[in-house]
Coordinates of C-alpha atoms in Angstrom, one line a residue:
X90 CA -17.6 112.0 232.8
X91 CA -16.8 113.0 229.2
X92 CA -18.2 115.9 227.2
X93 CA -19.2 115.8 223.8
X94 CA -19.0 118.9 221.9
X95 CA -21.8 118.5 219.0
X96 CA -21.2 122.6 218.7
X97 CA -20.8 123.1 215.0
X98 CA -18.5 125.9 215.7
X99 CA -16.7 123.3 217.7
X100 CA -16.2 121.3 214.6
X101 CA -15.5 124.2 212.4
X102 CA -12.9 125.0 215.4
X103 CA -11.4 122.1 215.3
X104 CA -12.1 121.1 211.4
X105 CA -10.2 124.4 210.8
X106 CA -7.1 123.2 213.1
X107 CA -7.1 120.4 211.5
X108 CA -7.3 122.4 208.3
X109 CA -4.2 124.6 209.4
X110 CA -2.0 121.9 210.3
X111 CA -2.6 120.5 206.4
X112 CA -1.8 123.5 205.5
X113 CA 0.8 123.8 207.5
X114 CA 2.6 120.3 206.3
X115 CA 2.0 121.4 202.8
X116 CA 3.8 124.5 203.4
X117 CA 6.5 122.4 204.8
X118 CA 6.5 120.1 201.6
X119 CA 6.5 122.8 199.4
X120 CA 9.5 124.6 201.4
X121 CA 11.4 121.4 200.9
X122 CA 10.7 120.8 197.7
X123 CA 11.7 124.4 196.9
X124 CA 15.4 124.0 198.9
X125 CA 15.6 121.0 197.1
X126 CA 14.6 122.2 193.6
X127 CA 17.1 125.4 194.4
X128 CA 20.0 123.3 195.3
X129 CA 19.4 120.8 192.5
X130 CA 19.5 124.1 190.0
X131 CA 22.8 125.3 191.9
X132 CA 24.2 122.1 191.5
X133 CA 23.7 122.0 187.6
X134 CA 24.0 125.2 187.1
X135 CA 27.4 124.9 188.4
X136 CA 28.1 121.7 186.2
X137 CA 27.2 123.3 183.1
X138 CA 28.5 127.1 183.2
X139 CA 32.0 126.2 185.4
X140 CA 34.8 127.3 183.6
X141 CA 36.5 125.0 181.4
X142 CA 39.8 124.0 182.1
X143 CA 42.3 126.3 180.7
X144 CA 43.7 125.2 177.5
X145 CA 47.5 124.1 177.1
X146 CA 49.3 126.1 174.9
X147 CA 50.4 124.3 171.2
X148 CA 53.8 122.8 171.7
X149 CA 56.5 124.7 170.5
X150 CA 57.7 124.9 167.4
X151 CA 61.8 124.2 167.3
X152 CA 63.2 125.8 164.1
X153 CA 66.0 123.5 163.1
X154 CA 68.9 126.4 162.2
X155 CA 71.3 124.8 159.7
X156 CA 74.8 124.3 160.4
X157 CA 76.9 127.7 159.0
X158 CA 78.6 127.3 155.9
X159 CA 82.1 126.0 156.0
X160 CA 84.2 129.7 155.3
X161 CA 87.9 129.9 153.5
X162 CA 90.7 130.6 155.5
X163 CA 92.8 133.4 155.2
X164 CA 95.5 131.4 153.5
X165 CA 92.9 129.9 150.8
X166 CA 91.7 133.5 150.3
X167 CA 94.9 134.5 149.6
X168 CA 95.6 131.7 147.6
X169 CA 92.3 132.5 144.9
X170 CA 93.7 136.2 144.9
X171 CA 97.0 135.4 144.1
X172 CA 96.0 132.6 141.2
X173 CA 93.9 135.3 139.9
X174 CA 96.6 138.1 140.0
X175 CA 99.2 136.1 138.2
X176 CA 97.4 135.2 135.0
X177 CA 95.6 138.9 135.2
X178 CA 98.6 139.7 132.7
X179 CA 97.4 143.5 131.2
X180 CA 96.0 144.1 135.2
X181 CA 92.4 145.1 134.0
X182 CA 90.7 143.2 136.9
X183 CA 89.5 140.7 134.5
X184 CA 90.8 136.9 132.7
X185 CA 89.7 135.7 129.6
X186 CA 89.1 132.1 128.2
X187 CA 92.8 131.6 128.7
X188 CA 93.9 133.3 131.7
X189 CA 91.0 131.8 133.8
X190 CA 92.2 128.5 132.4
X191 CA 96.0 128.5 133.9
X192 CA 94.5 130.4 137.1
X193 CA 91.8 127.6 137.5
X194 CA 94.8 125.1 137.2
X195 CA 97.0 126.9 139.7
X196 CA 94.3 126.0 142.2
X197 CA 94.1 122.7 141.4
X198 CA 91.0 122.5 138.9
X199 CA 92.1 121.7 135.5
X200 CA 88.6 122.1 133.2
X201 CA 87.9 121.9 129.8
X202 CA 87.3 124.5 127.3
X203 CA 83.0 124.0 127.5
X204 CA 83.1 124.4 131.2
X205 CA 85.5 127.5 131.1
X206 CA 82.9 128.2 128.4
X207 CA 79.8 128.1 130.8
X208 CA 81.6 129.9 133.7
X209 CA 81.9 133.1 131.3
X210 CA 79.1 133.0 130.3
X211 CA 77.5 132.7 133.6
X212 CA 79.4 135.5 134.8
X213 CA 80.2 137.7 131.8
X214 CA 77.9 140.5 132.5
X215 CA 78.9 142.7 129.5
X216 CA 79.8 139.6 127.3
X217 CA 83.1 140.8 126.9
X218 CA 84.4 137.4 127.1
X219 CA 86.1 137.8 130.8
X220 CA 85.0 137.3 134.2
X221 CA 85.8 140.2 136.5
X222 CA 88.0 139.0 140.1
X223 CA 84.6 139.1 142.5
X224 CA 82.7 136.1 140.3
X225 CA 86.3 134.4 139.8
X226 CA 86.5 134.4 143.4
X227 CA 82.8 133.4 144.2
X228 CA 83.4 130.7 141.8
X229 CA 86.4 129.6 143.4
X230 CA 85.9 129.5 146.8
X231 CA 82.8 127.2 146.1
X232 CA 85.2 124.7 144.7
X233 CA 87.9 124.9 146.9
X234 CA 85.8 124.9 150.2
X235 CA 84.4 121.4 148.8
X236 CA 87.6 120.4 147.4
X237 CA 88.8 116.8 148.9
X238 CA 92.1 116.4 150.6
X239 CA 92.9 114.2 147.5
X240 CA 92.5 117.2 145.0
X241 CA 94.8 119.1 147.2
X242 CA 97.3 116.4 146.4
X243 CA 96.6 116.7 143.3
X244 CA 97.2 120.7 143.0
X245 CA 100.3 119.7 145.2
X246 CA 101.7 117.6 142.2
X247 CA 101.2 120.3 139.9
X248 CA 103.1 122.9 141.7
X249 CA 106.2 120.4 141.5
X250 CA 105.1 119.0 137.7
X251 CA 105.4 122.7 136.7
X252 CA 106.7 121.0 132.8
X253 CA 103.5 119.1 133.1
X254 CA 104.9 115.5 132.3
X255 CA 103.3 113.4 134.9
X256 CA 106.6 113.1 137.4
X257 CA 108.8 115.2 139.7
X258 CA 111.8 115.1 138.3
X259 CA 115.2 115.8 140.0
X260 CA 115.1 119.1 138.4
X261 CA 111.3 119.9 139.7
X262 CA 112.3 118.8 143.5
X263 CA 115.3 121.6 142.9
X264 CA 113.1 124.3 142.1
X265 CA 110.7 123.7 144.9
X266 CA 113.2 123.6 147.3
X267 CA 114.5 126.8 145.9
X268 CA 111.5 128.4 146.0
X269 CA 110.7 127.5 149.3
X270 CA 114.0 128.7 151.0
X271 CA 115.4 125.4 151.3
X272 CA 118.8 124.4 151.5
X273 CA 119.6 120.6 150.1
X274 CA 122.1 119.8 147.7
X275 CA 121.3 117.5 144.8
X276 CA 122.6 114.2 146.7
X277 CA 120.0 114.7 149.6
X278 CA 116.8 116.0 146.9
X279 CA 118.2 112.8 144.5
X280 CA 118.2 110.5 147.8
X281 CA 114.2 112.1 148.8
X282 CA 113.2 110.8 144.9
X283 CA 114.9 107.3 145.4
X284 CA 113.1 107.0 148.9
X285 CA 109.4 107.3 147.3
X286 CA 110.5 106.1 143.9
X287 CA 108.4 102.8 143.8
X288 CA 108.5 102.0 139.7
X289 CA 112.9 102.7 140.6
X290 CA 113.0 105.0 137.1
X291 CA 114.1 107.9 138.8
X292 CA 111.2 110.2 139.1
X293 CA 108.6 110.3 141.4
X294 CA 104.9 109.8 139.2
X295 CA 101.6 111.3 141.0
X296 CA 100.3 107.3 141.8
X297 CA 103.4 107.2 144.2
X298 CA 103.0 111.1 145.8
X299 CA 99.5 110.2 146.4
X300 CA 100.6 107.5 148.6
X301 CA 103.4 109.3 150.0
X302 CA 101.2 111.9 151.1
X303 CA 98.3 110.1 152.4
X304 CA 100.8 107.1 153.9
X305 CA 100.2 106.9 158.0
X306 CA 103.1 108.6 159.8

């Protein structure tokens, strides 16, 4: 047997149940939606304010440090000194046109008159017509740091062609050897010119002491 309930209340009863469990899935809905709206908003929010990645640092910058200058010896050093003090004639610390001449020609540099001219003048700070020992020195340890081995032959030549006529004579050879402590008698200096003597005319010209000094040993 079944009962019908035509009570309004009923219906209101049971209309309102029905009512609350709407309400009750919307409230579910809306709880979802509001998870799901929160993690969406963690989940960009997290894209857009993470940190960016830290930023390498520039590469480094090398500095390239130039090889060091090529420095005199001590023997070179001496040798510019020396040059200097022997044509410093009146000892005043100072050459003129002329003694800077012979002293430039001691060390192997034989210049003319307008580039003996443009050194005083680059370093004559008084214009007195000299140049003092530091700028002769300065100037000459330029040139001799760059000189080439065959300008050291050269300036060897000259030391022996001390009568400046192109050739080591007999008589040159002798004084070398004298000045240098060395013992020969004229038969073994004459038989030293005769070994190197290429042109056979008794003297030794600076074609043939370039060869003998650069010839492989």
């Amino acid at each position: 047997m079944s009962l019908k309930c035509n009570s309004p209340h009923t219906s209101n009863i049971t209309n309102s149940g029905t009512k609350k469990k709407k309400i009750s899935g919307n409230d579910s809905n809306s709880n979802n939606n509001a998870t799901n709206a929160t993690v969406a908003t963690n989940i960009i929010s997290s894209n857009t304010s993470s940190t960016p990645p830290p930023q390498l640092p520039p590469p480094a910058i090398i500095s390239k440090t130039p090889p060091p200058l090529p420095q005199l010896s001590e023997e070179q050093k001496v040798e510019i000194k020396e040059a200097f003090e022997l044509f410093d004639t009146d000892k005043d610390d100072a050459l003129d046109i002329h003694g800077l001449k012979f002293a430039m020609k001691a060390l192997g540099f034989d210049e003319k008159k307008p580039e003996l001219l443009k050194i005083l003048r680059q370093h004559d700070k008084n214009e007195e017509g000299v140049i003092a020992f530091e700028d002769f020195f300065k100037v000459m340890a330029e040139r001799v740091i760059n000189r080439s081995p065959i300008e050291e032959i050269h300036r060897a030549f000259q030391l022996f062609d001390d009568d400046n006529t192109g050739k080591i004579s007999l008589h040159n050879l002798k004084r070398v050897a004298k000045e240098l402590g060395e013992n020969l008698d004229e038969d073994e200096l004459q038989a030293m010119i005769d070994e190197f003597d290429l042109d056979e005319d008794g003297e030794i010209n600076e074609e043939e002491f370039v060869k003998i000094m650069t010839e492989d040993t």
